[in-house]
mmCIF file of C-alpha atoms in Angstrom:
data_model
loop_
_atom_site.group_PDB
_atom_site.id
_atom_site.type_symbol
_atom_site.label_atom_id
_atom_site.label_comp_id
_atom_site.label_asym_id
_atom_site.label_seq_id
_atom_site.Cartn_x
_atom_site.Cartn_y
_atom_site.Cartn_z
ATOM 1 C CA MET A 295 -0.018 0.006 -0.002
ATOM 2 C CA SER A 296 1.326 3.395 -0.980
ATOM 3 C CA ASP A 297 1.866 6.363 1.388
ATOM 4 C CA ARG A 298 3.182 8.839 -1.037
ATOM 5 C CA LEU A 299 3.785 12.434 -0.070
ATOM 6 C CA ASP A 300 4.970 15.474 -2.081
ATOM 7 C CA VAL A 301 6.219 18.643 -0.303
ATOM 8 C CA VAL A 302 6.559 21.833 -2.245
ATOM 9 C CA LEU A 303 8.995 24.426 -0.962
ATOM 10 C CA LEU A 304 8.537 27.954 -2.256
ATOM 11 C CA ASP A 305 11.026 30.777 -1.764
ATOM 12 C CA ASP A 306 12.444 33.782 -3.540
ATOM 13 C CA GLN A 307 14.344 31.347 -5.776
ATOM 14 C CA GLY A 308 11.302 29.528 -7.002
ATOM 15 C CA ALA A 309 9.827 26.119 -6.283
ATOM 16 C CA ARG A 310 11.364 22.748 -5.430
ATOM 17 C CA ILE A 311 9.399 19.531 -5.010
ATOM 18 C CA PHE A 312 10.448 16.733 -2.530
ATOM 19 C CA HIS A 313 8.897 13.310 -2.614
ATOM 20 C CA GLN A 314 8.682 10.673 0.103
ATOM 21 C CA GLN A 315 7.379 7.246 -0.777
ATOM 22 C CA TRP A 316 6.194 6.525 2.773
ATOM 23 C CA GLY A 317 5.540 10.010 4.208
ATOM 24 C CA ALA A 318 1.808 10.840 3.905
ATOM 25 C CA SER A 319 0.700 9.292 7.132
ATOM 26 C CA ALA A 320 3.301 11.287 9.013
ATOM 27 C CA LEU A 321 2.462 14.624 7.373
ATOM 28 C CA VAL A 322 0.843 16.297 10.407
ATOM 29 C CA ASP A 323 3.596 15.201 12.653
ATOM 30 C CA LEU A 324 6.074 16.684 10.127
ATOM 31 C CA LEU A 325 4.153 20.005 10.088
ATOM 32 C CA LEU A 326 3.904 20.231 13.871
ATOM 33 C CA ALA A 327 7.640 20.911 13.795
ATOM 34 C CA GLY A 328 6.768 24.390 12.520
ATOM 35 C CA PRO A 329 7.850 26.363 9.424
ATOM 36 C CA GLU A 330 11.643 25.832 9.762
ATOM 37 C CA GLY A 331 11.423 22.245 11.172
ATOM 38 C CA ALA A 332 9.128 21.074 8.324
ATOM 39 C CA TRP A 333 11.097 22.897 5.682
ATOM 40 C CA ASN A 334 14.406 21.382 6.916
ATOM 41 C CA ALA A 335 12.995 17.922 7.209
ATOM 42 C CA ALA A 336 11.644 17.890 3.658
ATOM 43 C CA GLN A 337 14.755 19.594 2.216
ATOM 44 C CA ASP A 338 17.258 17.515 4.032
ATOM 45 C CA GLY A 339 15.429 14.132 4.334
ATOM 46 C CA PHE A 340 13.368 13.706 1.154
ATOM 47 C CA PRO A 341 14.621 13.086 -2.423
ATOM 48 C CA GLU A 342 13.957 15.970 -4.775
ATOM 49 C CA THR A 343 11.747 15.273 -7.872
ATOM 50 C CA ASP A 344 10.600 17.110 -10.930
ATOM 51 C CA GLU A 345 6.839 16.988 -10.669
ATOM 52 C CA ILE A 346 3.709 16.607 -8.509
ATOM 53 C CA THR A 347 2.701 12.905 -8.910
ATOM 54 C CA ASP A 348 -0.376 10.903 -8.000
ATOM 55 C CA VAL A 349 0.232 11.045 -4.233
ATOM 56 C CA ILE A 350 -1.850 10.446 -1.191
ATOM 57 C CA ALA A 351 -1.052 13.865 0.308
ATOM 58 C CA ALA A 352 0.846 17.018 -0.456
ATOM 59 C CA CYS A 353 1.678 20.361 0.972
ATOM 60 C CA VAL A 354 3.127 23.754 -0.045
ATOM 61 C CA ILE A 355 5.295 25.732 2.313
ATOM 62 C CA ASP A 356 5.516 29.313 0.863
ATOM 63 C CA ARG A 357 8.061 31.263 2.773
ATOM 64 C CA PRO A 358 7.703 34.717 1.103
ATOM 65 C CA ARG A 359 3.945 34.804 1.700
ATOM 66 C CA LYS A 360 3.981 32.853 4.991
ATOM 67 C CA THR A 361 1.367 30.441 3.623
ATOM 68 C CA LEU A 362 0.923 26.746 4.298
ATOM 69 C CA VAL A 363 -1.407 24.671 2.031
ATOM 70 C CA VAL A 364 -2.091 21.090 3.085
ATOM 71 C CA ALA A 365 -3.943 18.501 0.912
ATOM 72 C CA GLY A 366 -5.011 14.990 1.566
ATOM 73 C CA PRO A 367 -7.627 13.006 3.557
ATOM 74 C CA ILE A 368 -7.304 13.463 7.293
ATOM 75 C CA GLU A 369 -7.234 9.726 7.824
ATOM 76 C CA GLY A 370 -4.248 9.494 5.570
ATOM 77 C CA ILE A 371 -2.140 12.279 7.067
ATOM 78 C CA ARG A 372 -2.745 12.339 10.889
ATOM 79 C CA GLY A 373 -0.890 9.139 11.891
ATOM 80 C CA GLN A 374 -1.747 8.344 15.538
ATOM 81 C CA LEU A 375 -3.140 11.751 16.238
ATOM 82 C CA GLN A 376 -6.974 12.045 16.720
ATOM 83 C CA VAL A 377 -7.257 15.367 15.002
ATOM 84 C CA GLN A 378 -10.281 15.944 12.781
ATOM 85 C CA GLU A 379 -10.624 17.823 9.446
ATOM 86 C CA HIS A 380 -12.257 20.863 11.121
ATOM 87 C CA THR A 381 -9.618 21.089 13.854
ATOM 88 C CA LEU A 382 -6.373 20.477 11.877
ATOM 89 C CA LEU A 383 -5.650 24.136 11.238
ATOM 90 C CA ASP A 384 -6.320 24.968 14.850
ATOM 91 C CA LEU A 385 -3.650 22.357 15.786
ATOM 92 C CA LEU A 386 -1.177 23.598 13.281
ATOM 93 C CA GLU A 387 -1.661 27.189 14.397
ATOM 94 C CA SER A 388 0.225 26.233 17.680
ATOM 95 C CA THR A 389 3.462 25.968 15.665
ATOM 96 C CA TRP A 390 2.655 28.045 12.656
ATOM 97 C CA GLY A 391 1.671 31.297 14.335
ATOM 98 C CA GLY A 392 1.560 34.254 12.006
ATOM 99 C CA TRP A 393 1.079 32.063 8.924
ATOM 100 C CA ASN A 394 -1.854 31.759 6.567
ATOM 101 C CA LEU A 395 -3.034 28.214 6.707
ATOM 102 C CA ALA A 396 -5.345 26.230 4.297
ATOM 103 C CA TYR A 397 -6.424 22.606 4.239
ATOM 104 C CA GLU A 398 -8.194 20.601 1.481
ATOM 105 C CA PRO A 399 -9.203 17.018 2.484
ATOM 106 C CA GLU A 400 -10.909 15.880 -0.747
ATOM 107 C CA TYR A 401 -8.263 16.773 -3.443
ATOM 108 C CA VAL A 402 -4.517 16.694 -3.541
ATOM 109 C CA VAL A 403 -2.926 17.710 -6.839
ATOM 110 C CA GLU A 404 -5.414 20.537 -7.569
ATOM 111 C CA PRO A 405 -5.057 22.740 -4.463
ATOM 112 C CA VAL A 406 -1.282 22.490 -4.488
ATOM 113 C CA VAL A 407 -0.715 23.146 -8.143
ATOM 114 C CA LEU A 408 -3.373 25.830 -8.510
ATOM 115 C CA TYR A 409 -2.107 27.606 -5.353
ATOM 116 C CA ALA A 410 1.329 27.663 -6.890
ATOM 117 C CA GLU A 411 -0.037 29.172 -10.148
ATOM 118 C CA SER A 412 -1.959 31.794 -8.165
ATOM 119 C CA VAL A 413 1.411 33.156 -6.981
ATOM 120 C CA GLY A 414 3.011 32.897 -10.347
ATOM 121 C CA VAL A 415 4.795 29.568 -10.031
ATOM 122 C CA ARG A 416 4.248 26.759 -12.536
ATOM 123 C CA LEU A 417 4.625 23.227 -11.203
ATOM 124 C CA ALA A 418 4.983 20.265 -13.416
ATOM 125 C CA SER A 419 2.356 17.734 -12.428
ATOM 126 C CA LEU A 420 1.268 14.285 -13.559
ATOM 127 C CA ASN A 421 -2.230 15.658 -14.388
ATOM 128 C CA THR A 422 -3.130 19.100 -15.381
ATOM 129 C CA PRO A 423 -5.669 20.148 -12.751
ATOM 130 C CA HIS A 424 -7.575 22.422 -15.108
ATOM 131 C CA ALA A 425 -8.341 19.337 -17.241
ATOM 132 C CA LEU A 426 -9.710 17.292 -14.522
ATOM 133 C CA ALA A 427 -13.519 17.551 -14.633
ATOM 134 C CA ASP A 428 -16.635 15.723 -13.465
ATOM 135 C CA ALA A 429 -19.239 14.093 -15.598
ATOM 136 C CA LEU A 430 -20.760 17.486 -16.257
ATOM 137 C CA GLY A 431 -17.572 18.901 -17.545
ATOM 138 C CA LYS A 432 -17.084 21.209 -14.493
ATOM 139 C CA PRO A 433 -13.787 21.559 -12.630
ATOM 140 C CA ARG A 434 -13.676 18.989 -9.847
ATOM 141 C CA PHE A 435 -11.947 21.433 -7.531
ATOM 142 C CA GLU A 436 -12.676 25.091 -7.165
ATOM 143 C CA LEU A 437 -12.175 26.244 -3.546
ATOM 144 C CA ILE A 438 -10.140 25.025 -0.610
ATOM 145 C CA THR A 439 -12.442 23.782 2.190
ATOM 146 C CA TYR A 440 -10.633 25.074 5.219
ATOM 147 C CA LYS A 441 -8.712 28.414 5.588
ATOM 148 C CA GLN A 442 -7.304 30.271 8.523
ATOM 149 C CA LEU A 443 -5.712 33.590 7.797
ATOM 150 C CA ALA A 444 -3.007 35.055 10.085
ATOM 151 C CA PRO A 445 -4.390 37.910 12.184
ATOM 152 C CA VAL A 446 -3.336 41.333 10.916
ATOM 153 C CA ALA A 447 -2.248 43.680 13.637
ATOM 154 C CA LYS A 448 -4.015 47.008 13.089
ATOM 155 C CA PRO A 449 -2.091 50.171 14.276
ATOM 156 C CA ARG A 450 -3.672 51.789 17.283
ATOM 157 C CA VAL A 451 -5.065 55.316 16.820
ATOM 158 C CA GLY A 452 -4.303 58.693 18.377
ATOM 159 C CA VAL A 453 -1.654 59.060 21.094
ATOM 160 C CA ASP A 454 -1.481 55.184 21.457
ATOM 161 C CA ALA A 455 -0.384 54.680 17.849
ATOM 162 C CA ASP A 456 2.522 52.369 17.236
ATOM 163 C CA ALA A 457 5.777 54.211 17.834
ATOM 164 C CA ASP A 458 7.295 53.297 14.446
ATOM 165 C CA LEU A 459 4.140 54.577 12.678
ATOM 166 C CA ARG A 460 4.053 57.792 14.724
ATOM 167 C CA ALA A 461 7.714 58.398 13.775
ATOM 168 C CA ARG A 462 7.304 57.935 10.081
ATOM 169 C CA PRO A 463 8.023 61.047 8.048
ATOM 170 C CA LEU A 464 5.080 62.583 6.328
ATOM 171 C CA ALA A 465 7.040 62.898 3.115
ATOM 172 C CA THR A 466 7.109 59.184 2.664
ATOM 173 C CA LEU A 467 3.332 59.201 2.283
ATOM 174 C CA PHE A 468 2.949 62.049 -0.278
ATOM 175 C CA GLU A 469 3.002 59.652 -3.345
ATOM 176 C CA ASP A 470 0.102 57.681 -1.773
ATOM 177 C CA LEU A 471 -2.031 60.725 -1.047
ATOM 178 C CA SER A 472 -4.012 63.029 -3.349
ATOM 179 C CA PHE A 473 -2.248 66.251 -4.490
ATOM 180 C CA ARG A 474 -4.535 68.249 -2.207
ATOM 181 C CA ALA A 475 -3.765 66.226 0.877
ATOM 182 C CA ALA A 476 -0.120 66.051 0.159
ATOM 183 C CA ASN A 477 -0.017 69.817 -0.307
ATOM 184 C CA ASP A 478 -1.916 70.377 3.012
ATOM 185 C CA LEU A 479 0.561 68.340 4.968
ATOM 186 C CA GLN A 480 3.623 69.743 3.216
ATOM 187 C CA ASN A 481 2.486 73.282 3.915
ATOM 188 C CA SER A 482 1.713 72.444 7.586
ATOM 189 C CA ASN A 483 5.520 72.394 8.384
ATOM 190 C CA LEU A 484 4.911 69.191 10.409
ATOM 191 C CA VAL A 485 7.391 66.380 9.996
ATOM 192 C CA THR A 486 6.011 63.146 11.292
ATOM 193 C CA VAL A 487 2.752 61.248 11.290
ATOM 194 C CA GLY A 488 2.548 61.411 15.051
ATOM 195 C CA GLU A 489 2.544 65.208 14.991
ATOM 196 C CA VAL A 490 -0.583 65.172 12.797
ATOM 197 C CA LEU A 491 -2.414 62.525 14.815
ATOM 198 C CA ASP A 492 -1.941 64.393 18.013
ATOM 199 C CA LEU A 493 -3.673 67.527 16.740
ATOM 200 C CA ASP A 494 -7.248 68.316 17.880
ATOM 201 C CA ALA A 495 -9.618 70.279 15.825
ATOM 202 C CA THR A 496 -8.052 73.534 16.820
ATOM 203 C CA GLY A 497 -4.577 72.356 16.125
ATOM 204 C CA LEU A 498 -5.563 71.178 12.685
ATOM 205 C CA ALA A 499 -7.088 74.530 11.859
ATOM 206 C CA ARG A 500 -3.936 76.221 12.981
ATOM 207 C CA ALA A 501 -1.832 73.945 10.838
ATOM 208 C CA ASN A 502 -4.260 74.466 7.861
ATOM 209 C CA ILE A 503 -4.959 70.751 7.710
ATOM 210 C CA SER A 504 -8.463 69.907 6.667
ATOM 211 C CA LEU A 505 -10.564 67.182 8.156
ATOM 212 C CA ARG A 506 -10.752 65.676 4.743
ATOM 213 C CA THR A 507 -6.935 65.516 4.596
ATOM 214 C CA LEU A 508 -6.794 63.904 8.094
ATOM 215 C CA LYS A 509 -9.385 61.262 6.968
ATOM 216 C CA GLU A 510 -7.368 60.500 3.922
ATOM 217 C CA LEU A 511 -4.168 60.194 5.898
ATOM 218 C CA ARG A 512 -5.746 57.786 8.267
ATOM 219 C CA GLU A 513 -7.088 55.655 5.356
ATOM 220 C CA VAL A 514 -3.620 55.455 3.779
ATOM 221 C CA LEU A 515 -2.129 54.349 7.118
ATOM 222 C CA GLY A 516 -4.935 51.821 7.727
ATOM 223 C CA LEU A 517 -6.213 53.582 10.910
#
């Protein structure tokens, strides 16, 4: 009985595919080692191959985008663990904090190859996912079943704003602002973002910064 696993490692240099003939059932254990542990285990312990094959399970570890895509039936990848489909990503989050996580239990080749294509990487595969269709001619796979996006830390507003954001020079934002807003800020003789955020209505009026400009600045900063 086969237990084939493919692991795709994506970095700024491109993609590499590693194959392990008897690795699918240990995939969750492999991933619980975290991004660096899983990456090194595949890179140093699995033979490199040229294409995604007809495997039991597969995953993509995308370093630049901090994204992990896992594909394969839960019964075939969890080993001795009692984790279920709907709790797998919660389990992995314990060692993959700050990463985007995705899991597809029904399909293997499609989510892996199509994810790579979505970020501009073409993977050679035994089957072309776009050509795999059901009896009605529709694509077999369209959307990954489970996703868990890494939380995005939003800057705090006002005087509690992040120190780095507050110290940011206003001039670095001019290209992202309308000409009117950039002109208002440039003519205010203020230098940093924090100086603007600290102003009350009276201070804004004295600096000749309109409420419209302040609103646009906040939108650009994501506040």
